[in-house]
Amino acid sequence: MGSLFRSEEVCLAQLFLQSASAYSCISELGERGLLEFRDLNPKVSPFQRRFVGEVRRCEEMEKTFTFLQQELRAAGRLPAPCPESPRAPAAREALRVQEQSEQLAQELREVSRSRSSLRDRLRDLRQHLHVLREGQRFTSLPVGPGVPAGLGREPILDPSLHHHLDRKINFVAGVIHPWRVTAFERLLWRACRGYLVASFVEMPEPMEDPATGESITWVIFLISYWGEQIGQKIRKISNCFHCQVYGYPESEASRTEAITRLHGQIQELSTLEETEKYLAEVLDKVAQVLPTWRVQVQKMKAIYLVLNQCSFDVTKKCLIAEVWCPVRDLTQVQDALRQGSVSGSCFVQRVPTTESPPTLIRTNKFTAGFQSIVDAYGVASYQEVNPAPYAIITFPFIFAIMFGDVGHGLLMFLFALWMVLYEDSPRLRQGTNEIWLTFFEGRYLILLMGAFSIYTGFIYNECFSKATAIFPSAWSVATMANHSSWSSAYLATHPSLTLDPNVTGVFQGPYPFGIDPIWSLATNHLNFLNSFKMKMSVVLGIVHMGFGVMLGVFNHVHFQQRHRLVLEFLPEMIFLLALFGYLVFLIFYKWIKFSAADSRVAPSILIHFIDMFLFTSNAENLPLYPGQVPVQMVLVVLALASVPVLLLGTPLYQWCRQRAPRTVRPRAVGGFMGITRRGIQHDFAEIFMHQAIHTIEYCLGCVSNTASYLRLWALSLAHAQLSEVLWSMVMRNGFVGLSYVGGVVLVPVFAAFAVLTVAILLVMEGLSAFLHALRLHWVEFQNKFYVGAGYKLCPFAFAPDTWE
Amino acid sequence: MTAHSFALPLVLCSAFWGLVGIAAPWFVPKGPNRGVIITMLVTTAVCCYLFWLIAILAQANPLFGPQLKNETIWGGRFLWE
């Protein structure tokens, strides 16, 4: 198992790189992703570093790429992702890439510009053409006292204008945005008071708005007016409304001539087509090479950033890099350096250090999920015991205790199974929804959670809140009825009766697998289940915590602190077992020794436990076994005696070791306490303080954490009650009618039941149980042995390209 | 309704989880994941066996019986048995 049990051995190493082959060596190392580089120039600002010029060049190229990318996206093309990952380019190739990209960008800019100007011109011409054509409709009819017939709106005409007819009529024609027509008309009427005739008609085809680019059906207006000042007013108003005004010739003939001229001009703009084709070609070329270039330049920039972190040894003309390297991979690093360098002159050398190396835990796709939930609380300190391999099973198990239901567990299991079986499908992997990605990352976790929930569901005997009678129930109603002569008349007068296990034949042995199904029919089922679940929570909690304390042994042994085995582990274990291990014993003893015969005088474990601490006794509470009181006294004294050992043992031991004359073998004491070689009083105070805090935390924690495990009971009760409510208040209503109508009614009732089951019981309760299981692991379990003060090894590796 | 022995389920379940937790680890093929798989098997066996054991022990000597509604008793008495 190696790596998952505790983090790998990581050493500090120095790489000696020839200046000439430094780039290719780092490129090779980046491809393999083994080492974490340390910054040897922390005080140098980014602008003063050695390779800042190259980094700037890369950034310029990236700017060009961004521009090209935007152009591609504007044209509606998606660049294809890079098929295989290209390596970082050498200097000459990089230069070529830069030149080509700039050339392409330049071409693209020119072509786009010419294309847009051509399109503008074309649009202008076509608008003018339309204005003239539509205007013909109004002006080709004789201007008379009658209303000129026009399509669309009715012109505004004041009958009192008759006597103005002999004046010269001028025209203003143009195009206006359809939304502004009403306001335009109103303003014209108010300003010019009827000294004009305005007609509006919609353009036959929609055209592009130059400002926004969307296709709008413009409205052509033709205003005929009398008088110079009116004309000026009209033109000012048209300017305000951003109308495009075109010249409207007076006579018929000049208008037809203008139309023919426009037609000719439009024909000339056939070059627009060629421009479009050329643009498409350029875009194709860009789309082809852009992905590869992007990856190459990203890698190049990353390599130069790493090279900036190396220190330049001018005398030897080589670069020195300091790296954290997993010991297992040292040969691979040497291999990579040999490949990257021309003459094999680069090499790696291990360097001793007193600093704490980063933590590296190698995971596969299955263990990664569990390791991440452990890391979320705190990354393991260097080479301390990793709780993840145990969390693989205990986390889903503790979740399942709070979630136990066969039906819900099955649904969860099937959902996770679907995700696991189709995990390679690109559709699932490339989802962008963050919540979906979270579920997908934890698919193995959910799979195990569902599987264990099915198991605990069978033990709790709950399947969508209904009990299943896989084995026949052990309680016999008939025997009880016969014994107490429960006739139908008797039953009618007594709404509820209890089965008495004291009567022979009523209780016939424990149900072989799980909880007896008769309890789901009983009205006092919570009395029994609460007692069962509370005791179960306490027992499992104490076992979990004891396991946590035992894991600390591995840490003590590994870090060569065997004194802590006697001075810390032993008192901790004694405290836990003497008090809470004894509680577990009492629980099991009462289950085995006391039966219905002595149900009236059955002792209360809780009262015994409290009396144990207070050294008192209660006359009504019979002892569980003879000699209980002295046994308990001994245990409490033992537990109390272990507290000062825990408090003072380790500090005194270390103090004595420092005081004693040092022998010739100086041992490197790595790990938690950072003891200096000189025994100063100041250090001892700190150690003592640390140990006091640890002792208080541990002793008080034992009590409070045991109680904290009662959340297992609380949440499983909540889940059971919720699913029972959902069944009795939603699903049962679908069974009211046993006719065909009832069958039809059942469908929407089931739909409601299904939706509520998934939303409330699966999602909400699932998240709640997940959270509490997480809390139990992070706090109650891990504070018995886990420090979690490390930092992860982040190897320099070329990240897979994320294409936004 | 029917008598259940206590010894038979105890033996069977102990045997089953003993197989999973003690015997199966010997047969895990050698590979990089051997340690993880053995840990998983042992942890599963311990957890599941303990959980089942608590459930059966809690019911082995009940101190009180179920309180049933009269309709349930009538159904159980006259329809089932």
PDB file of N, CA and C in Angstrom, chain A residues 1 4 364 393 397 455-456 472-475 477-478 481-482 488 491 494-499 507-510 512 514-516 522-524 528 536 540 588 591-592 594-596 599, chain B residues 1-6 9 17 32-33 35-36 39-40 43-44 47-48 50-52 54-70 72-74 77-78 81:
ATOM      1  N   MET A   1       0.827  -1.209   0.000  1.00  0.00           N
ATOM      2  CA  MET A   1       0.000   0.000   0.000  1.00  0.00           C
ATOM      3  C   MET A   1       0.849   1.241   0.000  1.00  0.00           C
ATOM      4  N   LEU A   4      -0.528   5.199   0.375  1.00  0.00           N
ATOM      5  CA  LEU A   4      -1.765   5.672   0.980  1.00  0.00           C
ATOM      6  C   LEU A   4      -1.723   5.590   2.495  1.00  0.00           C
ATOM      7  N   ASN A 364      -5.327   6.880  -6.891  1.00  0.00           N
ATOM      8  CA  ASN A 364      -5.913   6.580  -8.197  1.00  0.00           C
ATOM      9  C   ASN A 364      -7.337   7.134  -8.210  1.00  0.00           C
ATOM     10  N   ILE A 393     -13.977   3.178   4.062  1.00  0.00           N
ATOM     11  CA  ILE A 393     -15.091   2.337   4.499  1.00  0.00           C
ATOM     12  C   ILE A 393     -15.852   2.984   5.649  1.00  0.00           C
ATOM     13  N   PHE A 397     -19.892   4.025   5.915  1.00  0.00           N
ATOM     14  CA  PHE A 397     -20.607   3.256   6.921  1.00  0.00           C
ATOM     15  C   PHE A 397     -21.315   4.173   7.907  1.00  0.00           C
ATOM     16  N   TYR A 455     -27.272  -2.082   3.178  1.00  0.00           N
ATOM     17  CA  TYR A 455     -27.020  -3.026   4.269  1.00  0.00           C
ATOM     18  C   TYR A 455     -27.664  -2.558   5.571  1.00  0.00           C
ATOM     19  N   THR A 456     -27.420  -1.293   5.924  1.00  0.00           N
ATOM     20  CA  THR A 456     -28.017  -0.810   7.176  1.00  0.00           C
ATOM     21  C   THR A 456     -29.534  -0.726   7.060  1.00  0.00           C
ATOM     22  N   PRO A 472     -39.922 -14.858   9.157  1.00  0.00           N
ATOM     23  CA  PRO A 472     -41.148 -14.565   9.910  1.00  0.00           C
ATOM     24  C   PRO A 472     -40.814 -13.957  11.265  1.00  0.00           C
ATOM     25  N   SER A 473     -41.735 -13.142  11.726  1.00  0.00           N
ATOM     26  CA  SER A 473     -41.483 -12.410  12.950  1.00  0.00           C
ATOM     27  C   SER A 473     -41.388 -13.363  14.145  1.00  0.00           C
ATOM     28  N   ALA A 474     -40.629 -12.938  15.166  1.00  0.00           N
ATOM     29  CA  ALA A 474     -40.439 -13.811  16.325  1.00  0.00           C
ATOM     30  C   ALA A 474     -41.516 -13.627  17.377  1.00  0.00           C
ATOM     31  N   TRP A 475     -42.349 -12.635  17.206  1.00  0.00           N
ATOM     32  CA  TRP A 475     -43.363 -12.367  18.227  1.00  0.00           C
ATOM     33  C   TRP A 475     -44.688 -12.999  17.791  1.00  0.00           C
ATOM     34  N   VAL A 477     -48.567 -13.142  18.153  1.00  0.00           N
ATOM     35  CA  VAL A 477     -49.740 -12.442  18.672  1.00  0.00           C
ATOM     36  C   VAL A 477     -50.773 -13.451  19.193  1.00  0.00           C
ATOM     37  N   ALA A 478     -50.852 -14.545  18.479  1.00  0.00           N
ATOM     38  CA  ALA A 478     -51.882 -15.538  18.832  1.00  0.00           C
ATOM     39  C   ALA A 478     -51.670 -16.081  20.233  1.00  0.00           C
ATOM     40  N   ALA A 481     -52.726 -13.596  22.667  1.00  0.00           N
ATOM     41  CA  ALA A 481     -54.183 -13.458  22.671  1.00  0.00           C
ATOM     42  C   ALA A 481     -54.831 -14.626  23.397  1.00  0.00           C
ATOM     43  N   ASN A 482     -54.323 -15.816  23.143  1.00  0.00           N
ATOM     44  CA  ASN A 482     -54.889 -16.980  23.828  1.00  0.00           C
ATOM     45  C   ASN A 482     -54.651 -16.916  25.311  1.00  0.00           C
ATOM     46  N   SER A 488     -62.755 -10.903  20.310  1.00  0.00           N
ATOM     47  CA  SER A 488     -63.062  -9.734  19.471  1.00  0.00           C
ATOM     48  C   SER A 488     -63.751  -8.651  20.281  1.00  0.00           C
ATOM     49  N   LEU A 491     -61.183  -6.883  22.331  1.00  0.00           N
ATOM     50  CA  LEU A 491     -60.369  -6.003  21.505  1.00  0.00           C
ATOM     51  C   LEU A 491     -61.112  -4.714  21.176  1.00  0.00           C
ATOM     52  N   HIS A 494     -60.631  -2.227  23.924  1.00  0.00           N
ATOM     53  CA  HIS A 494     -59.285  -1.789  24.277  1.00  0.00           C
ATOM     54  C   HIS A 494     -58.524  -1.380  23.026  1.00  0.00           C
ATOM     55  N   PRO A 495     -58.266  -0.089  22.836  1.00  0.00           N
ATOM     56  CA  PRO A 495     -57.638   0.363  21.590  1.00  0.00           C
ATOM     57  C   PRO A 495     -56.207  -0.138  21.392  1.00  0.00           C
ATOM     58  N   SER A 496     -55.467  -0.352  22.465  1.00  0.00           N
ATOM     59  CA  SER A 496     -54.130  -0.881  22.242  1.00  0.00           C
ATOM     60  C   SER A 496     -53.724  -1.773  23.405  1.00  0.00           C
ATOM     61  N   LEU A 497     -53.028  -2.847  23.058  1.00  0.00           N
ATOM     62  CA  LEU A 497     -52.596  -3.812  24.060  1.00  0.00           C
ATOM     63  C   LEU A 497     -51.144  -4.180  23.806  1.00  0.00           C
ATOM     64  N   THR A 498     -50.494  -4.582  24.874  1.00  0.00           N
ATOM     65  CA  THR A 498     -49.062  -4.885  24.750  1.00  0.00           C
ATOM     66  C   THR A 498     -48.809  -6.371  24.820  1.00  0.00           C
ATOM     67  N   LEU A 499     -47.869  -6.820  24.001  1.00  0.00           N
ATOM     68  CA  LEU A 499     -47.441  -8.207  24.082  1.00  0.00           C
ATOM     69  C   LEU A 499     -46.415  -8.314  25.199  1.00  0.00           C
ATOM     70  N   PHE A 507     -42.540 -14.459  22.811  1.00  0.00           N
ATOM     71  CA  PHE A 507     -41.288 -14.074  22.159  1.00  0.00           C
ATOM     72  C   PHE A 507     -40.476 -15.334  21.930  1.00  0.00           C
ATOM     73  N   GLN A 508     -40.124 -15.578  20.701  1.00  0.00           N
ATOM     74  CA  GLN A 508     -39.504 -16.858  20.369  1.00  0.00           C
ATOM     75  C   GLN A 508     -38.114 -16.694  19.792  1.00  0.00           C
ATOM     76  N   GLY A 509     -37.326 -15.835  20.368  1.00  0.00           N
ATOM     77  CA  GLY A 509     -35.950 -15.756  19.893  1.00  0.00           C
ATOM     78  C   GLY A 509     -35.719 -14.491  19.091  1.00  0.00           C
ATOM     79  N   PRO A 510     -34.499 -14.049  19.016  1.00  0.00           N
ATOM     80  CA  PRO A 510     -34.223 -12.802  18.300  1.00  0.00           C
ATOM     81  C   PRO A 510     -34.312 -12.990  16.797  1.00  0.00           C
ATOM     82  N   PRO A 512     -33.237 -13.057  13.198  1.00  0.00           N
ATOM     83  CA  PRO A 512     -31.859 -13.369  12.827  1.00  0.00           C
ATOM     84  C   PRO A 512     -31.098 -12.253  12.116  1.00  0.00           C
ATOM     85  N   GLY A 514     -31.394  -8.286  11.694  1.00  0.00           N
ATOM     86  CA  GLY A 514     -31.964  -6.949  11.752  1.00  0.00           C
ATOM     87  C   GLY A 514     -33.043  -6.828  12.807  1.00  0.00           C
ATOM     88  N   ILE A 515     -33.882  -5.811  12.632  1.00  0.00           N
ATOM     89  CA  ILE A 515     -34.937  -5.521  13.598  1.00  0.00           C
ATOM     90  C   ILE A 515     -36.198  -6.287  13.177  1.00  0.00           C
ATOM     91  N   ASP A 516     -36.852  -6.830  14.160  1.00  0.00           N
ATOM     92  CA  ASP A 516     -38.060  -7.623  13.897  1.00  0.00           C
ATOM     93  C   ASP A 516     -39.124  -6.753  13.218  1.00  0.00           C
ATOM     94  N   ALA A 522     -45.875  -1.599  15.770  1.00  0.00           N
ATOM     95  CA  ALA A 522     -46.149  -1.268  17.166  1.00  0.00           C
ATOM     96  C   ALA A 522     -46.250   0.234  17.359  1.00  0.00           C
ATOM     97  N   THR A 523     -47.064   0.649  18.299  1.00  0.00           N
ATOM     98  CA  THR A 523     -47.160   2.085  18.582  1.00  0.00           C
ATOM     99  C   THR A 523     -46.031   2.548  19.488  1.00  0.00           C
ATOM    100  N   ASN A 524     -45.422   1.589  20.218  1.00  0.00           N
ATOM    101  CA  ASN A 524     -44.308   1.997  21.072  1.00  0.00           C
ATOM    102  C   ASN A 524     -42.957   1.630  20.444  1.00  0.00           C
ATOM    103  N   PHE A 528     -38.426   1.193  21.842  1.00  0.00           N
ATOM    104  CA  PHE A 528     -37.417   0.173  21.611  1.00  0.00           C
ATOM    105  C   PHE A 528     -36.294   0.702  20.723  1.00  0.00           C
ATOM    106  N   MET A 536     -26.322   1.748  20.222  1.00  0.00           N
ATOM    107  CA  MET A 536     -25.505   1.458  19.058  1.00  0.00           C
ATOM    108  C   MET A 536     -24.563   2.622  18.767  1.00  0.00           C
ATOM    109  N   LEU A 540     -20.524   2.256  18.776  1.00  0.00           N
ATOM    110  CA  LEU A 540     -19.741   2.499  17.564  1.00  0.00           C
ATOM    111  C   LEU A 540     -18.828   3.699  17.720  1.00  0.00           C
ATOM    112  N   PHE A 588     -23.341  -4.241  26.745  1.00  0.00           N
ATOM    113  CA  PHE A 588     -23.431  -5.626  26.252  1.00  0.00           C
ATOM    114  C   PHE A 588     -23.865  -6.569  27.367  1.00  0.00           C
ATOM    115  N   TRP A 591     -27.559  -6.398  27.898  1.00  0.00           N
ATOM    116  CA  TRP A 591     -28.287  -7.051  26.814  1.00  0.00           C
ATOM    117  C   TRP A 591     -28.315  -8.561  26.992  1.00  0.00           C
ATOM    118  N   ILE A 592     -27.176  -9.089  27.496  1.00  0.00           N
ATOM    119  CA  ILE A 592     -27.081 -10.547  27.556  1.00  0.00           C
ATOM    120  C   ILE A 592     -27.727 -11.089  28.825  1.00  0.00           C
ATOM    121  N   PHE A 594     -29.877  -9.590  31.213  1.00  0.00           N
ATOM    122  CA  PHE A 594     -31.181  -9.227  31.747  1.00  0.00           C
ATOM    123  C   PHE A 594     -32.250  -9.484  30.700  1.00  0.00           C
ATOM    124  N   SER A 595     -33.321 -10.161  31.126  1.00  0.00           N
ATOM    125  CA  SER A 595     -34.375 -10.462  30.167  1.00  0.00           C
ATOM    126  C   SER A 595     -35.709 -10.011  30.762  1.00  0.00           C
ATOM    127  N   ALA A 596     -36.779 -10.411  30.133  1.00  0.00           N
ATOM    128  CA  ALA A 596     -38.102  -9.926  30.539  1.00  0.00           C
ATOM    129  C   ALA A 596     -38.454 -10.312  31.958  1.00  0.00           C
ATOM    130  N   SER A 599     -37.625  -7.559  34.122  1.00  0.00           N
ATOM    131  CA  SER A 599     -37.814  -6.259  33.480  1.00  0.00           C
ATOM    132  C   SER A 599     -38.261  -5.211  34.488  1.00  0.00           C
TER     133      SER A 599
ATOM    134  N   MET B   1     -43.821 -15.379  15.589  1.00  0.00           N
ATOM    135  CA  MET B   1     -44.651 -16.463  15.114  1.00  0.00           C
ATOM    136  C   MET B   1     -43.893 -17.757  15.019  1.00  0.00           C
ATOM    137  N   THR B   2     -42.663 -17.650  14.589  1.00  0.00           N
ATOM    138  CA  THR B   2     -41.864 -18.892  14.561  1.00  0.00           C
ATOM    139  C   THR B   2     -40.663 -18.693  15.477  1.00  0.00           C
ATOM    140  N   ALA B   3     -40.200 -19.804  15.946  1.00  0.00           N
ATOM    141  CA  ALA B   3     -39.064 -19.754  16.859  1.00  0.00           C
ATOM    142  C   ALA B   3     -37.789 -19.514  16.062  1.00  0.00           C
ATOM    143  N   HIS B   4     -36.988 -18.609  16.559  1.00  0.00           N
ATOM    144  CA  HIS B   4     -35.670 -18.392  15.949  1.00  0.00           C
ATOM    145  C   HIS B   4     -34.611 -18.779  16.948  1.00  0.00           C
ATOM    146  N   SER B   5     -33.634 -19.498  16.470  1.00  0.00           N
ATOM    147  CA  SER B   5     -32.540 -19.796  17.393  1.00  0.00           C
ATOM    148  C   SER B   5     -31.598 -18.611  17.419  1.00  0.00           C
ATOM    149  N   PHE B   6     -30.813 -18.561  18.453  1.00  0.00           N
ATOM    150  CA  PHE B   6     -29.839 -17.486  18.555  1.00  0.00           C
ATOM    151  C   PHE B   6     -28.492 -17.950  18.034  1.00  0.00           C
ATOM    152  N   PRO B   9     -27.895 -18.032  13.648  1.00  0.00           N
ATOM    153  CA  PRO B   9     -27.472 -16.806  12.955  1.00  0.00           C
ATOM    154  C   PRO B   9     -26.113 -16.325  13.428  1.00  0.00           C
ATOM    155  N   TRP B  17     -18.644 -13.038   7.981  1.00  0.00           N
ATOM    156  CA  TRP B  17     -17.783 -11.865   8.082  1.00  0.00           C
ATOM    157  C   TRP B  17     -16.352 -12.259   8.423  1.00  0.00           C
ATOM    158  N   PRO B  32      -0.243  -2.876  -6.723  1.00  0.00           N
ATOM    159  CA  PRO B  32      -0.044  -1.660  -5.936  1.00  0.00           C
ATOM    160  C   PRO B  32      -1.192  -1.401  -4.959  1.00  0.00           C
ATOM    161  N   ASN B  33      -2.346  -1.968  -5.217  1.00  0.00           N
ATOM    162  CA  ASN B  33      -3.518  -1.674  -4.387  1.00  0.00           C
ATOM    163  C   ASN B  33      -3.794  -2.744  -3.356  1.00  0.00           C
ATOM    164  N   GLY B  35      -2.637  -3.325  -0.360  1.00  0.00           N
ATOM    165  CA  GLY B  35      -2.838  -2.829   0.997  1.00  0.00           C
ATOM    166  C   GLY B  35      -4.186  -2.173   1.181  1.00  0.00           C
ATOM    167  N   VAL B  36      -4.566  -1.360   0.206  1.00  0.00           N
ATOM    168  CA  VAL B  36      -5.840  -0.654   0.312  1.00  0.00           C
ATOM    169  C   VAL B  36      -6.994  -1.650   0.328  1.00  0.00           C
ATOM    170  N   THR B  39      -7.188  -3.416   3.654  1.00  0.00           N
ATOM    171  CA  THR B  39      -7.764  -2.519   4.662  1.00  0.00           C
ATOM    172  C   THR B  39      -9.260  -2.409   4.505  1.00  0.00           C
ATOM    173  N   MET B  40      -9.692  -2.271   3.255  1.00  0.00           N
ATOM    174  CA  MET B  40     -11.122  -2.140   3.009  1.00  0.00           C
ATOM    175  C   MET B  40     -11.871  -3.375   3.464  1.00  0.00           C
ATOM    176  N   THR B  43     -11.915  -3.566   7.363  1.00  0.00           N
ATOM    177  CA  THR B  43     -12.778  -2.537   7.948  1.00  0.00           C
ATOM    178  C   THR B  43     -14.242  -2.851   7.705  1.00  0.00           C
ATOM    179  N   THR B  44     -14.563  -3.271   6.474  1.00  0.00           N
ATOM    180  CA  THR B  44     -15.959  -3.617   6.172  1.00  0.00           C
ATOM    181  C   THR B  44     -16.432  -4.728   7.082  1.00  0.00           C
ATOM    182  N   CYS B  47     -16.945  -3.438  10.714  1.00  0.00           N
ATOM    183  CA  CYS B  47     -18.089  -2.531  10.842  1.00  0.00           C
ATOM    184  C   CYS B  47     -19.405  -3.286  10.712  1.00  0.00           C
ATOM    185  N   CYS B  48     -19.527  -4.048   9.648  1.00  0.00           N
ATOM    186  CA  CYS B  48     -20.814  -4.692   9.372  1.00  0.00           C
ATOM    187  C   CYS B  48     -21.129  -5.762  10.401  1.00  0.00           C
ATOM    188  N   LEU B  50     -20.080  -5.875  13.548  1.00  0.00           N
ATOM    189  CA  LEU B  50     -20.420  -5.214  14.809  1.00  0.00           C
ATOM    190  C   LEU B  50     -21.842  -4.669  14.770  1.00  0.00           C
ATOM    191  N   PHE B  51     -22.216  -4.087  13.656  1.00  0.00           N
ATOM    192  CA  PHE B  51     -23.546  -3.504  13.522  1.00  0.00           C
ATOM    193  C   PHE B  51     -24.615  -4.595  13.630  1.00  0.00           C
ATOM    194  N   TRP B  52     -24.385  -5.703  12.931  1.00  0.00           N
ATOM    195  CA  TRP B  52     -25.361  -6.795  13.000  1.00  0.00           C
ATOM    196  C   TRP B  52     -25.430  -7.379  14.407  1.00  0.00           C
ATOM    197  N   ILE B  54     -24.809  -5.896  17.273  1.00  0.00           N
ATOM    198  CA  ILE B  54     -25.553  -5.001  18.162  1.00  0.00           C
ATOM    199  C   ILE B  54     -27.048  -5.176  17.937  1.00  0.00           C
ATOM    200  N   ALA B  55     -27.451  -5.298  16.666  1.00  0.00           N
ATOM    201  CA  ALA B  55     -28.882  -5.424  16.377  1.00  0.00           C
ATOM    202  C   ALA B  55     -29.447  -6.708  16.977  1.00  0.00           C
ATOM    203  N   ILE B  56     -28.733  -7.819  16.858  1.00  0.00           N
ATOM    204  CA  ILE B  56     -29.307  -9.065  17.351  1.00  0.00           C
ATOM    205  C   ILE B  56     -29.220  -9.151  18.864  1.00  0.00           C
ATOM    206  N   LEU B  57     -28.164  -8.592  19.451  1.00  0.00           N
ATOM    207  CA  LEU B  57     -28.062  -8.642  20.910  1.00  0.00           C
ATOM    208  C   LEU B  57     -29.114  -7.767  21.573  1.00  0.00           C
ATOM    209  N   ALA B  58     -29.432  -6.650  20.910  1.00  0.00           N
ATOM    210  CA  ALA B  58     -30.426  -5.758  21.512  1.00  0.00           C
ATOM    211  C   ALA B  58     -31.797  -6.402  21.574  1.00  0.00           C
ATOM    212  N   GLN B  59     -32.010  -7.390  20.698  1.00  0.00           N
ATOM    213  CA  GLN B  59     -33.325  -8.030  20.671  1.00  0.00           C
ATOM    214  C   GLN B  59     -33.334  -9.380  21.364  1.00  0.00           C
ATOM    215  N   ALA B  60     -32.164  -9.835  21.817  1.00  0.00           N
ATOM    216  CA  ALA B  60     -32.077 -11.208  22.334  1.00  0.00           C
ATOM    217  C   ALA B  60     -32.922 -11.392  23.586  1.00  0.00           C
ATOM    218  N   ASN B  61     -32.891 -10.401  24.476  1.00  0.00           N
ATOM    219  CA  ASN B  61     -33.659 -10.502  25.719  1.00  0.00           C
ATOM    220  C   ASN B  61     -34.471  -9.239  25.892  1.00  0.00           C
ATOM    221  N   PRO B  62     -35.597  -9.181  25.215  1.00  0.00           N
ATOM    222  CA  PRO B  62     -36.347  -7.923  25.281  1.00  0.00           C
ATOM    223  C   PRO B  62     -36.953  -7.732  26.669  1.00  0.00           C
ATOM    224  N   LEU B  63     -36.912  -6.496  27.155  1.00  0.00           N
ATOM    225  CA  LEU B  63     -37.474  -6.195  28.454  1.00  0.00           C
ATOM    226  C   LEU B  63     -38.942  -5.835  28.366  1.00  0.00           C
ATOM    227  N   PHE B  64     -39.404  -5.473  27.183  1.00  0.00           N
ATOM    228  CA  PHE B  64     -40.824  -5.213  27.008  1.00  0.00           C
ATOM    229  C   PHE B  64     -41.211  -5.578  25.594  1.00  0.00           C
ATOM    230  N   GLY B  65     -42.506  -5.730  25.358  1.00  0.00           N
ATOM    231  CA  GLY B  65     -42.961  -6.166  24.060  1.00  0.00           C
ATOM    232  C   GLY B  65     -43.613  -5.037  23.288  1.00  0.00           C
ATOM    233  N   PRO B  66     -43.960  -5.318  22.034  1.00  0.00           N
ATOM    234  CA  PRO B  66     -44.589  -4.286  21.229  1.00  0.00           C
ATOM    235  C   PRO B  66     -46.028  -4.039  21.666  1.00  0.00           C
ATOM    236  N   GLN B  67     -46.422  -2.750  21.608  1.00  0.00           N
ATOM    237  CA  GLN B  67     -47.796  -2.373  21.936  1.00  0.00           C
ATOM    238  C   GLN B  67     -48.533  -2.182  20.618  1.00  0.00           C
ATOM    239  N   LEU B  68     -49.535  -3.039  20.392  1.00  0.00           N
ATOM    240  CA  LEU B  68     -50.197  -3.013  19.095  1.00  0.00           C
ATOM    241  C   LEU B  68     -51.605  -2.454  19.210  1.00  0.00           C
ATOM    242  N   LYS B  69     -52.055  -1.872  18.098  1.00  0.00           N
ATOM    243  CA  LYS B  69     -53.440  -1.377  18.064  1.00  0.00           C
ATOM    244  C   LYS B  69     -54.365  -2.589  17.961  1.00  0.00           C
ATOM    245  N   ASN B  70     -55.580  -2.398  18.378  1.00  0.00           N
ATOM    246  CA  ASN B  70     -56.473  -3.551  18.409  1.00  0.00           C
ATOM    247  C   ASN B  70     -56.760  -4.079  16.991  1.00  0.00           C
ATOM    248  N   THR B  72     -54.594  -4.169  14.559  1.00  0.00           N
ATOM    249  CA  THR B  72     -53.442  -4.985  14.194  1.00  0.00           C
ATOM    250  C   THR B  72     -53.527  -6.350  14.875  1.00  0.00           C
ATOM    251  N   ILE B  73     -53.911  -6.344  16.162  1.00  0.00           N
ATOM    252  CA  ILE B  73     -54.007  -7.603  16.887  1.00  0.00           C
ATOM    253  C   ILE B  73     -55.072  -8.497  16.256  1.00  0.00           C
ATOM    254  N   TRP B  74     -56.173  -7.889  15.905  1.00  0.00           N
ATOM    255  CA  TRP B  74     -57.255  -8.675  15.310  1.00  0.00           C
ATOM    256  C   TRP B  74     -56.784  -9.286  13.986  1.00  0.00           C
ATOM    257  N   ARG B  77     -54.219 -11.939  14.691  1.00  0.00           N
ATOM    258  CA  ARG B  77     -54.732 -13.129  15.360  1.00  0.00           C
ATOM    259  C   ARG B  77     -55.610 -13.949  14.464  1.00  0.00           C
ATOM    260  N   PHE B  78     -56.538 -13.284  13.816  1.00  0.00           N
ATOM    261  CA  PHE B  78     -57.551 -14.048  13.099  1.00  0.00           C
ATOM    262  C   PHE B  78     -57.256 -14.224  11.622  1.00  0.00           C
ATOM    263  N   GLU B  81     -52.867 -16.092  11.832  1.00  0.00           N
ATOM    264  CA  GLU B  81     -52.544 -17.334  12.538  1.00  0.00           C
ATOM    265  C   GLU B  81     -53.771 -18.184  12.827  1.00  0.00           C
TER     266      GLU B  81
END
